[in-house]
Amino acid sequence: EAFSLLAESGDIVLVTDSYSSLFAWELVGVELLCYGSPLAVSGKGSRSPHARFFRDALSSQKQTPAEALAAALRLRGVTSGKVAVEADSIRPETLRSLKREFPRIEFLDGWLLIRLIRMAKSETEARLLTSAARVNERALYQSLGSARAGVRIGDLARRYMVEMSSGGAVFDHYFNSPDGLWLSGAMKYRLRLGEYTIMDSGCTFERYNADMGTTILVGRRRQGVERRYREIWESVDEIADSIEPGTTSSEATKRFGRFYANRNITGVDYSGHGIGLEPREYPIMGPGGPKAIRDGIVRTTTDMPFEPGMVISLETSLYEPGEGSFEVERTFLVGKSKLKELTTRRDPEIFVTEP
């Protein structure tokens, strides 16, 4: 078991087993408490920086995760009051032990509270998410450069994975939409001349997620397809330009709906969501309308105002079953007055491959 304890002051204590302690060696501003069996450091490496860090970690080592967590709480002076826990990330026996140890603390399920805290990113997180988005963008378009009729999706996916990994990222997904029949990751599927399809890719960079979607037209120009893609792209552009701090997710959703209604475009999916350590985070938006959400501490709705520091993905897609599909998915940082796009490509024209 491994835990991160966030105090009211903002200080962080990391609790982990001693055998994993060196994974925290490069972390800055984090205090470490370990648990596990007694260990000793000796030999030629005993004076290395790693060894000194390891000895410091062992100096306050406890036997069990519960004992280490209890020590972390006492270290921060927490012996009474309310403590939010991510209930599905702690073993029941560990939680029971803490409740016995601290009868004056009320341990509450705080899965939602934790995710609401995560909505607004720090400057470091915004930089990591920008790096993730740009690695993903570069790898996706490098792979699309090889797209043409007869090429397997698997060949494009492998090109994407090579480019993505060279940028320091880890693969998550690479999807298309054969004949507009929703999403597929089938690697043996071959592109066909004239088809238009979603191409959606995702990866993680230092644990932060990136997700991007575009559309390709294989090998020959089709005016109707190109015009519809341009409209899809413009919808995201228009909604992004209209969002500022204080705009609510329901307001943004209504603007999406009006955009398509004014152009008599039906059957379109449009939504938005936060992105960070998880691929889909709060805030969320979509045509389903606001929903009540709660945990043991917080009661609220999904109709939240956008705040500076949030990183959001705006996406819209149109499936034409038996024909093809369209998608535009772009990622933005909410600034002090407007949105700033994290990726660099600003092309409202569909990507037309070689024949």
Short mmCIF file of C-alpha atoms in Angstrom, two decimals:
data_model
loop_
_atom_site.label_atom_id
_atom_site.label_comp_id
_atom_site.label_asym_id
_atom_site.label_seq_id
_atom_site.Cartn_x
_atom_site.Cartn_y
_atom_site.Cartn_z
CA GLU A 1 0.00 0.00 0.00
CA ALA A 2 1.12 3.55 -0.75
CA PHE A 3 -0.54 6.78 0.38
CA SER A 4 -0.18 10.51 -0.01
CA LEU A 5 -1.27 12.60 2.97
CA LEU A 6 -2.21 16.19 2.10
CA ALA A 7 -2.35 18.41 5.16
CA GLU A 8 -4.45 21.57 5.46
CA SER A 9 -1.20 23.54 5.18
CA GLY A 10 -0.50 21.99 1.78
CA ASP A 11 2.41 19.89 3.05
CA ILE A 12 2.62 16.38 1.61
CA VAL A 13 3.70 13.19 3.35
CA LEU A 14 4.26 10.11 1.21
CA VAL A 15 3.79 6.73 2.91
CA THR A 16 5.24 3.70 1.14
CA ASP A 17 7.06 0.45 1.81
CA SER A 18 10.83 0.69 2.26
CA TYR A 19 11.55 -1.39 -0.85
CA SER A 20 9.85 1.31 -2.97
CA SER A 21 11.34 4.29 -1.17
CA LEU A 22 13.97 5.12 -3.81
CA PHE A 23 11.18 5.88 -6.30
CA ALA A 24 10.71 9.04 -4.22
CA TRP A 25 14.37 10.04 -4.40
CA GLU A 26 13.83 12.84 -6.95
CA LEU A 27 10.66 14.25 -5.40
CA VAL A 28 10.96 17.78 -4.02
CA GLY A 29 8.98 19.09 -1.07
CA VAL A 30 7.65 15.69 -0.03
CA GLU A 31 8.29 14.07 3.34
CA LEU A 32 8.67 10.29 3.31
CA LEU A 33 7.56 7.72 5.87
CA CYS A 34 8.18 4.04 5.28
CA TYR A 35 7.06 0.69 6.63
CA GLY A 36 8.40 -2.83 6.29
CA SER A 37 10.98 -5.25 7.64
CA PRO A 38 14.23 -3.94 9.21
CA LEU A 39 16.97 -3.36 6.64
CA ALA A 40 20.61 -2.31 6.76
CA VAL A 41 22.89 -0.54 4.28
CA SER A 42 26.52 -1.57 4.10
CA GLY A 43 29.33 -2.08 1.58
CA LYS A 44 30.86 0.21 -1.01
CA GLY A 45 27.63 1.99 -1.84
CA SER A 46 26.80 2.95 1.73
CA ARG A 47 28.02 6.56 1.23
CA SER A 48 26.21 7.25 -2.03
CA PRO A 49 23.40 9.83 -2.20
CA HIS A 50 20.95 6.98 -2.76
CA ALA A 51 22.18 5.19 0.32
CA ARG A 52 21.91 8.32 2.47
CA PHE A 53 18.34 8.86 1.24
CA PHE A 54 17.54 5.22 1.95
CA ARG A 55 18.99 5.39 5.48
CA ASP A 56 16.96 8.55 6.17
CA ALA A 57 13.83 6.74 4.98
CA LEU A 58 14.59 3.80 7.28
CA SER A 59 15.28 6.00 10.30
CA SER A 60 11.56 6.38 11.03
CA GLN A 61 10.38 3.12 9.48
CA LYS A 62 7.28 1.45 10.94
CA GLN A 63 6.24 -2.17 10.68
CA THR A 64 2.85 -1.79 8.97
CA PRO A 65 1.08 0.64 6.61
CA ALA A 66 -1.38 1.55 9.37
CA GLU A 67 1.45 2.43 11.78
CA ALA A 68 3.17 4.54 9.14
CA LEU A 69 -0.07 6.37 8.34
CA ALA A 70 -0.71 6.96 12.04
CA ALA A 71 2.79 8.42 12.36
CA ALA A 72 2.13 10.70 9.37
CA LEU A 73 -1.09 12.00 10.94
CA ARG A 74 0.64 12.68 14.26
CA LEU A 75 3.51 14.36 12.42
CA ARG A 76 0.97 16.88 11.09
CA GLY A 77 -0.77 17.21 14.46
CA VAL A 78 -3.95 15.50 13.28
CA THR A 79 -5.50 13.60 16.19
CA SER A 80 -9.12 14.78 15.95
CA GLY A 81 -11.58 16.20 13.45
CA LYS A 82 -12.40 14.94 9.95
CA VAL A 83 -10.06 13.21 7.50
CA ALA A 84 -11.02 12.49 3.90
CA VAL A 85 -9.84 9.15 2.53
CA GLU A 86 -10.05 7.65 -0.94
CA ALA A 87 -11.95 4.62 0.28
CA ASP A 88 -11.22 2.34 -2.68
CA SER A 89 -7.45 2.94 -2.30
CA ILE A 90 -7.06 1.75 1.28
CA ARG A 91 -7.50 -1.79 2.58
CA PRO A 92 -10.40 -2.21 5.03
CA GLU A 93 -8.11 -3.60 7.74
CA THR A 94 -5.79 -0.58 7.45
CA LEU A 95 -8.73 1.80 7.79
CA ARG A 96 -10.11 -0.15 10.78
CA SER A 97 -6.72 0.06 12.48
CA LEU A 98 -6.63 3.85 11.99
CA LYS A 99 -10.12 4.22 13.42
CA ARG A 100 -9.06 2.31 16.54
CA GLU A 101 -5.90 4.39 16.84
CA PHE A 102 -7.72 7.72 16.44
CA PRO A 103 -11.18 7.49 18.01
CA ARG A 104 -11.58 11.29 17.81
CA ILE A 105 -11.05 11.37 14.03
CA GLU A 106 -13.99 10.85 11.70
CA PHE A 107 -12.67 9.16 8.57
CA LEU A 108 -14.97 10.00 5.65
CA ASP A 109 -15.07 8.83 2.05
CA GLY A 110 -13.61 11.78 0.15
CA TRP A 111 -13.28 10.41 -3.41
CA LEU A 112 -15.18 13.41 -4.82
CA LEU A 113 -13.48 16.03 -2.64
CA ILE A 114 -10.08 14.76 -3.79
CA ARG A 115 -11.13 15.02 -7.43
CA LEU A 116 -12.53 18.51 -6.98
CA ILE A 117 -9.21 19.58 -5.47
CA ARG A 118 -7.45 18.15 -8.53
CA MET A 119 -9.53 20.19 -10.99
CA ALA A 120 -7.33 23.30 -10.89
CA LYS A 121 -3.78 22.39 -11.85
CA SER A 122 -0.56 23.83 -10.51
CA GLU A 123 1.90 25.49 -12.90
CA THR A 124 3.99 22.30 -12.83
CA GLU A 125 0.97 20.18 -13.71
CA ALA A 126 0.00 22.55 -16.53
CA ARG A 127 3.52 22.21 -17.98
CA LEU A 128 3.36 18.41 -17.77
CA LEU A 129 -0.05 18.37 -19.43
CA THR A 130 1.24 20.67 -22.18
CA SER A 131 4.18 18.32 -22.77
CA ALA A 132 1.83 15.33 -22.83
CA ALA A 133 -0.51 17.02 -25.32
CA ARG A 134 2.31 18.02 -27.65
CA VAL A 135 3.98 14.61 -27.60
CA ASN A 136 0.61 13.07 -28.43
CA GLU A 137 -0.07 15.59 -31.20
CA ARG A 138 3.34 15.14 -32.79
CA ALA A 139 3.13 11.34 -32.69
CA LEU A 140 -0.42 11.24 -34.06
CA TYR A 141 0.35 13.42 -37.08
CA GLN A 142 3.62 11.61 -37.73
CA SER A 143 1.63 8.39 -37.92
CA LEU A 144 -0.99 9.94 -40.19
CA GLY A 145 1.76 10.84 -42.63
CA SER A 146 1.94 7.12 -43.43
CA ALA A 147 -1.81 6.72 -43.92
CA ARG A 148 -3.11 5.77 -47.35
CA ALA A 149 -5.44 3.22 -48.93
CA GLY A 150 -4.46 -0.36 -48.04
CA VAL A 151 -2.38 0.53 -44.97
CA ARG A 152 -3.24 -1.31 -41.77
CA ILE A 153 -4.25 0.62 -38.69
CA GLY A 154 -1.68 -1.48 -36.81
CA ASP A 155 1.12 -0.03 -38.97
CA LEU A 156 -0.03 3.49 -38.13
CA ALA A 157 -0.35 2.60 -34.44
CA ARG A 158 3.20 1.27 -34.35
CA ARG A 159 4.50 4.46 -35.98
CA TYR A 160 2.56 6.43 -33.36
CA MET A 161 4.02 4.35 -30.52
CA VAL A 162 7.59 4.83 -31.77
CA GLU A 163 7.18 8.61 -32.01
CA MET A 164 5.32 8.84 -28.72
CA SER A 165 7.85 6.77 -26.77
CA SER A 166 10.74 8.82 -28.21
CA GLY A 167 9.07 11.81 -26.57
CA GLY A 168 9.05 10.05 -23.21
CA ALA A 169 5.37 9.07 -23.14
CA VAL A 170 3.58 5.78 -22.48
CA PHE A 171 0.95 4.38 -24.85
CA ASP A 172 -2.74 4.43 -23.93
CA HIS A 173 -4.85 4.07 -27.10
CA TYR A 174 -5.04 4.48 -30.87
CA PHE A 175 -8.56 4.22 -32.35
CA ASN A 176 -10.37 4.65 -35.64
CA SER A 177 -14.00 4.19 -36.73
CA PRO A 178 -14.49 1.78 -39.65
CA ASP A 179 -17.53 2.82 -41.73
CA GLY A 180 -18.63 5.14 -38.92
CA LEU A 181 -19.54 2.16 -36.73
CA TRP A 182 -18.21 3.77 -33.58
CA LEU A 183 -14.71 3.14 -32.26
CA SER A 184 -12.35 0.25 -32.93
CA GLY A 185 -8.79 -0.65 -32.08
CA ALA A 186 -8.57 -3.51 -34.59
CA MET A 187 -4.97 -3.51 -35.80
CA LYS A 188 -5.58 -5.55 -38.99
CA TYR A 189 -8.14 -3.15 -40.43
CA ARG A 190 -6.97 -1.62 -43.74
CA LEU A 191 -7.88 1.91 -44.79
CA ARG A 192 -9.94 2.21 -47.98
CA LEU A 193 -9.80 4.83 -50.71
CA GLY A 194 -12.33 7.58 -50.10
CA GLU A 195 -13.26 6.70 -46.53
CA TYR A 196 -13.36 9.30 -43.78
CA THR A 197 -12.73 8.21 -40.23
CA ILE A 198 -11.99 9.35 -36.73
CA MET A 199 -8.38 8.97 -35.59
CA ASP A 200 -8.12 9.23 -31.81
CA SER A 201 -4.92 8.76 -29.81
CA GLY A 202 -3.86 9.00 -26.19
CA CYS A 203 -0.80 8.59 -24.00
CA THR A 204 0.57 9.54 -20.59
CA PHE A 205 3.61 11.69 -19.90
CA GLU A 206 5.00 11.44 -16.36
CA ARG A 207 1.58 10.05 -15.39
CA TYR A 208 -0.38 12.96 -16.91
CA ASN A 209 -2.83 12.11 -19.68
CA ALA A 210 -3.19 13.40 -23.22
CA ASP A 211 -6.10 12.67 -25.57
CA MET A 212 -6.63 14.03 -29.07
CA GLY A 213 -8.96 13.33 -31.95
CA THR A 214 -9.06 14.34 -35.60
CA THR A 215 -10.43 13.02 -38.89
CA ILE A 216 -8.73 11.76 -42.03
CA LEU A 217 -10.00 11.48 -45.59
CA VAL A 218 -8.23 8.69 -47.43
CA GLY A 219 -6.72 9.47 -50.79
CA ARG A 220 -9.22 11.68 -52.59
CA ARG A 221 -11.02 14.94 -51.96
CA ARG A 222 -14.76 14.98 -51.18
CA GLN A 223 -16.31 18.43 -50.88
CA GLY A 224 -19.22 17.42 -48.66
CA VAL A 225 -16.95 15.57 -46.22
CA GLU A 226 -14.48 18.45 -46.14
CA ARG A 227 -17.24 21.00 -45.52
CA ARG A 228 -18.76 18.96 -42.67
CA TYR A 229 -15.38 18.51 -40.99
CA ARG A 230 -14.78 22.25 -41.18
CA GLU A 231 -18.10 22.82 -39.39
CA ILE A 232 -17.16 20.32 -36.68
CA TRP A 233 -13.82 22.08 -36.19
CA GLU A 234 -15.47 25.51 -36.07
CA SER A 235 -17.85 24.34 -33.34
CA VAL A 236 -14.94 23.66 -30.98
CA ASP A 237 -13.31 26.94 -32.02
CA GLU A 238 -16.47 28.91 -31.29
CA ILE A 239 -17.14 27.24 -27.93
CA ALA A 240 -13.51 27.64 -26.84
CA ASP A 241 -13.60 31.34 -27.72
CA SER A 242 -16.78 31.80 -25.67
CA ILE A 243 -15.52 30.18 -22.46
CA GLU A 244 -13.97 32.34 -19.74
CA PRO A 245 -13.54 31.90 -15.99
CA GLY A 246 -17.02 31.73 -14.47
CA THR A 247 -18.67 30.14 -17.50
CA THR A 248 -20.50 27.03 -16.31
CA SER A 249 -20.36 23.64 -17.97
CA SER A 250 -24.11 23.80 -18.71
CA GLU A 251 -23.68 27.16 -20.46
CA ALA A 252 -20.90 25.73 -22.64
CA THR A 253 -23.03 22.69 -23.44
CA LYS A 254 -25.97 24.89 -24.53
CA ARG A 255 -23.65 26.87 -26.82
CA PHE A 256 -22.55 23.62 -28.48
CA GLY A 257 -26.19 22.68 -29.00
CA ARG A 258 -27.12 26.09 -30.47
CA PHE A 259 -24.15 25.95 -32.85
CA TYR A 260 -25.39 22.73 -34.41
CA ALA A 261 -29.08 23.66 -34.29
CA ASN A 262 -28.36 26.89 -36.20
CA ARG A 263 -26.73 24.83 -38.95
CA ASN A 264 -29.34 22.05 -38.99
CA ILE A 265 -26.69 19.44 -38.12
CA THR A 266 -28.21 16.55 -36.19
CA GLY A 267 -26.91 13.43 -34.46
CA VAL A 268 -23.75 15.12 -33.18
CA ASP A 269 -22.13 14.15 -29.88
CA TYR A 270 -20.50 17.03 -28.02
CA SER A 271 -18.96 17.09 -24.59
CA GLY A 272 -16.06 18.26 -22.48
CA HIS A 273 -14.14 17.10 -19.46
CA GLY A 274 -11.12 17.81 -17.34
CA ILE A 275 -7.94 15.87 -17.94
CA GLY A 276 -4.96 15.26 -15.67
CA LEU A 277 -3.87 12.24 -13.67
CA GLU A 278 -7.01 10.58 -14.98
CA PRO A 279 -8.12 10.73 -18.63
CA ARG A 280 -11.55 12.06 -17.61
CA GLU A 281 -11.84 14.38 -14.64
CA TYR A 282 -14.14 17.09 -13.39
CA PRO A 283 -15.43 19.44 -14.66
CA ILE A 284 -17.59 17.53 -17.13
CA MET A 285 -20.11 18.75 -19.68
CA GLY A 286 -22.51 17.09 -22.06
CA PRO A 287 -26.07 17.15 -23.39
CA GLY A 288 -27.32 14.90 -20.56
CA GLY A 289 -27.57 17.94 -18.28
CA PRO A 290 -26.17 18.54 -14.78
CA LYS A 291 -26.26 15.68 -12.30
CA ALA A 292 -26.08 15.61 -8.52
CA ILE A 293 -22.82 14.14 -7.17
CA ARG A 294 -21.72 13.49 -3.60
CA ASP A 295 -19.35 11.62 -1.32
CA GLY A 296 -19.07 11.51 2.46
CA ILE A 297 -18.09 15.20 2.59
CA VAL A 298 -19.24 17.07 -0.51
CA ARG A 299 -22.65 17.48 -2.12
CA THR A 300 -22.75 19.40 -5.39
CA THR A 301 -23.68 19.10 -9.07
CA THR A 302 -21.69 18.64 -12.24
CA ASP A 303 -22.69 22.17 -13.34
CA MET A 304 -19.46 23.81 -12.24
CA PRO A 305 -17.89 27.11 -13.30
CA PHE A 306 -14.59 26.94 -15.16
CA GLU A 307 -11.69 28.27 -13.09
CA PRO A 308 -8.16 29.41 -13.98
CA GLY A 309 -5.79 26.47 -13.91
CA MET A 310 -8.29 23.89 -15.11
CA VAL A 311 -7.24 21.85 -18.14
CA ILE A 312 -10.20 20.76 -20.23
CA SER A 313 -10.78 18.72 -23.34
CA LEU A 314 -13.51 19.89 -25.74
CA GLU A 315 -14.64 17.20 -28.15
CA THR A 316 -17.34 16.68 -30.72
CA SER A 317 -17.99 13.75 -33.00
CA LEU A 318 -20.46 12.71 -35.67
CA TYR A 319 -21.00 9.08 -36.64
CA GLU A 320 -22.68 8.26 -39.94
CA PRO A 321 -23.12 4.46 -39.63
CA GLY A 322 -22.22 2.67 -42.82
CA GLU A 323 -20.57 5.80 -44.24
CA GLY A 324 -17.89 7.36 -42.03
CA SER A 325 -17.21 9.48 -38.97
CA PHE A 326 -15.88 12.85 -37.83
CA GLU A 327 -14.16 13.97 -34.65
CA VAL A 328 -12.36 16.99 -33.29
CA GLU A 329 -10.91 16.80 -29.78
CA ARG A 330 -8.69 19.60 -28.48
CA THR A 331 -7.24 20.43 -25.05
CA PHE A 332 -7.16 23.86 -23.40
CA LEU A 333 -5.86 25.52 -20.26
CA VAL A 334 -8.31 27.91 -18.59
CA GLY A 335 -6.42 31.18 -18.20
CA LYS A 336 -7.25 34.34 -16.30
CA SER A 337 -9.51 35.64 -19.07
CA LYS A 338 -9.74 33.00 -21.82
CA LEU A 339 -8.69 29.51 -22.92
CA LYS A 340 -5.21 28.72 -24.18
CA GLU A 341 -4.80 25.68 -26.44
CA LEU A 342 -2.09 23.26 -25.33
CA THR A 343 -1.32 21.87 -28.79
CA THR A 344 0.12 23.76 -31.74
CA ARG A 345 -1.85 22.62 -34.79
CA ARG A 346 -4.55 25.09 -35.92
CA ASP A 347 -5.85 23.54 -39.13
CA PRO A 348 -9.61 23.57 -39.76
CA GLU A 349 -9.15 21.54 -42.96
CA ILE A 350 -9.52 17.75 -42.88
CA PHE A 351 -6.31 15.72 -43.15
CA VAL A 352 -6.31 14.25 -46.68
CA THR A 353 -3.89 11.32 -47.01
CA GLU A 354 -1.88 10.23 -50.01
CA PRO A 355 -3.88 7.93 -52.36
#
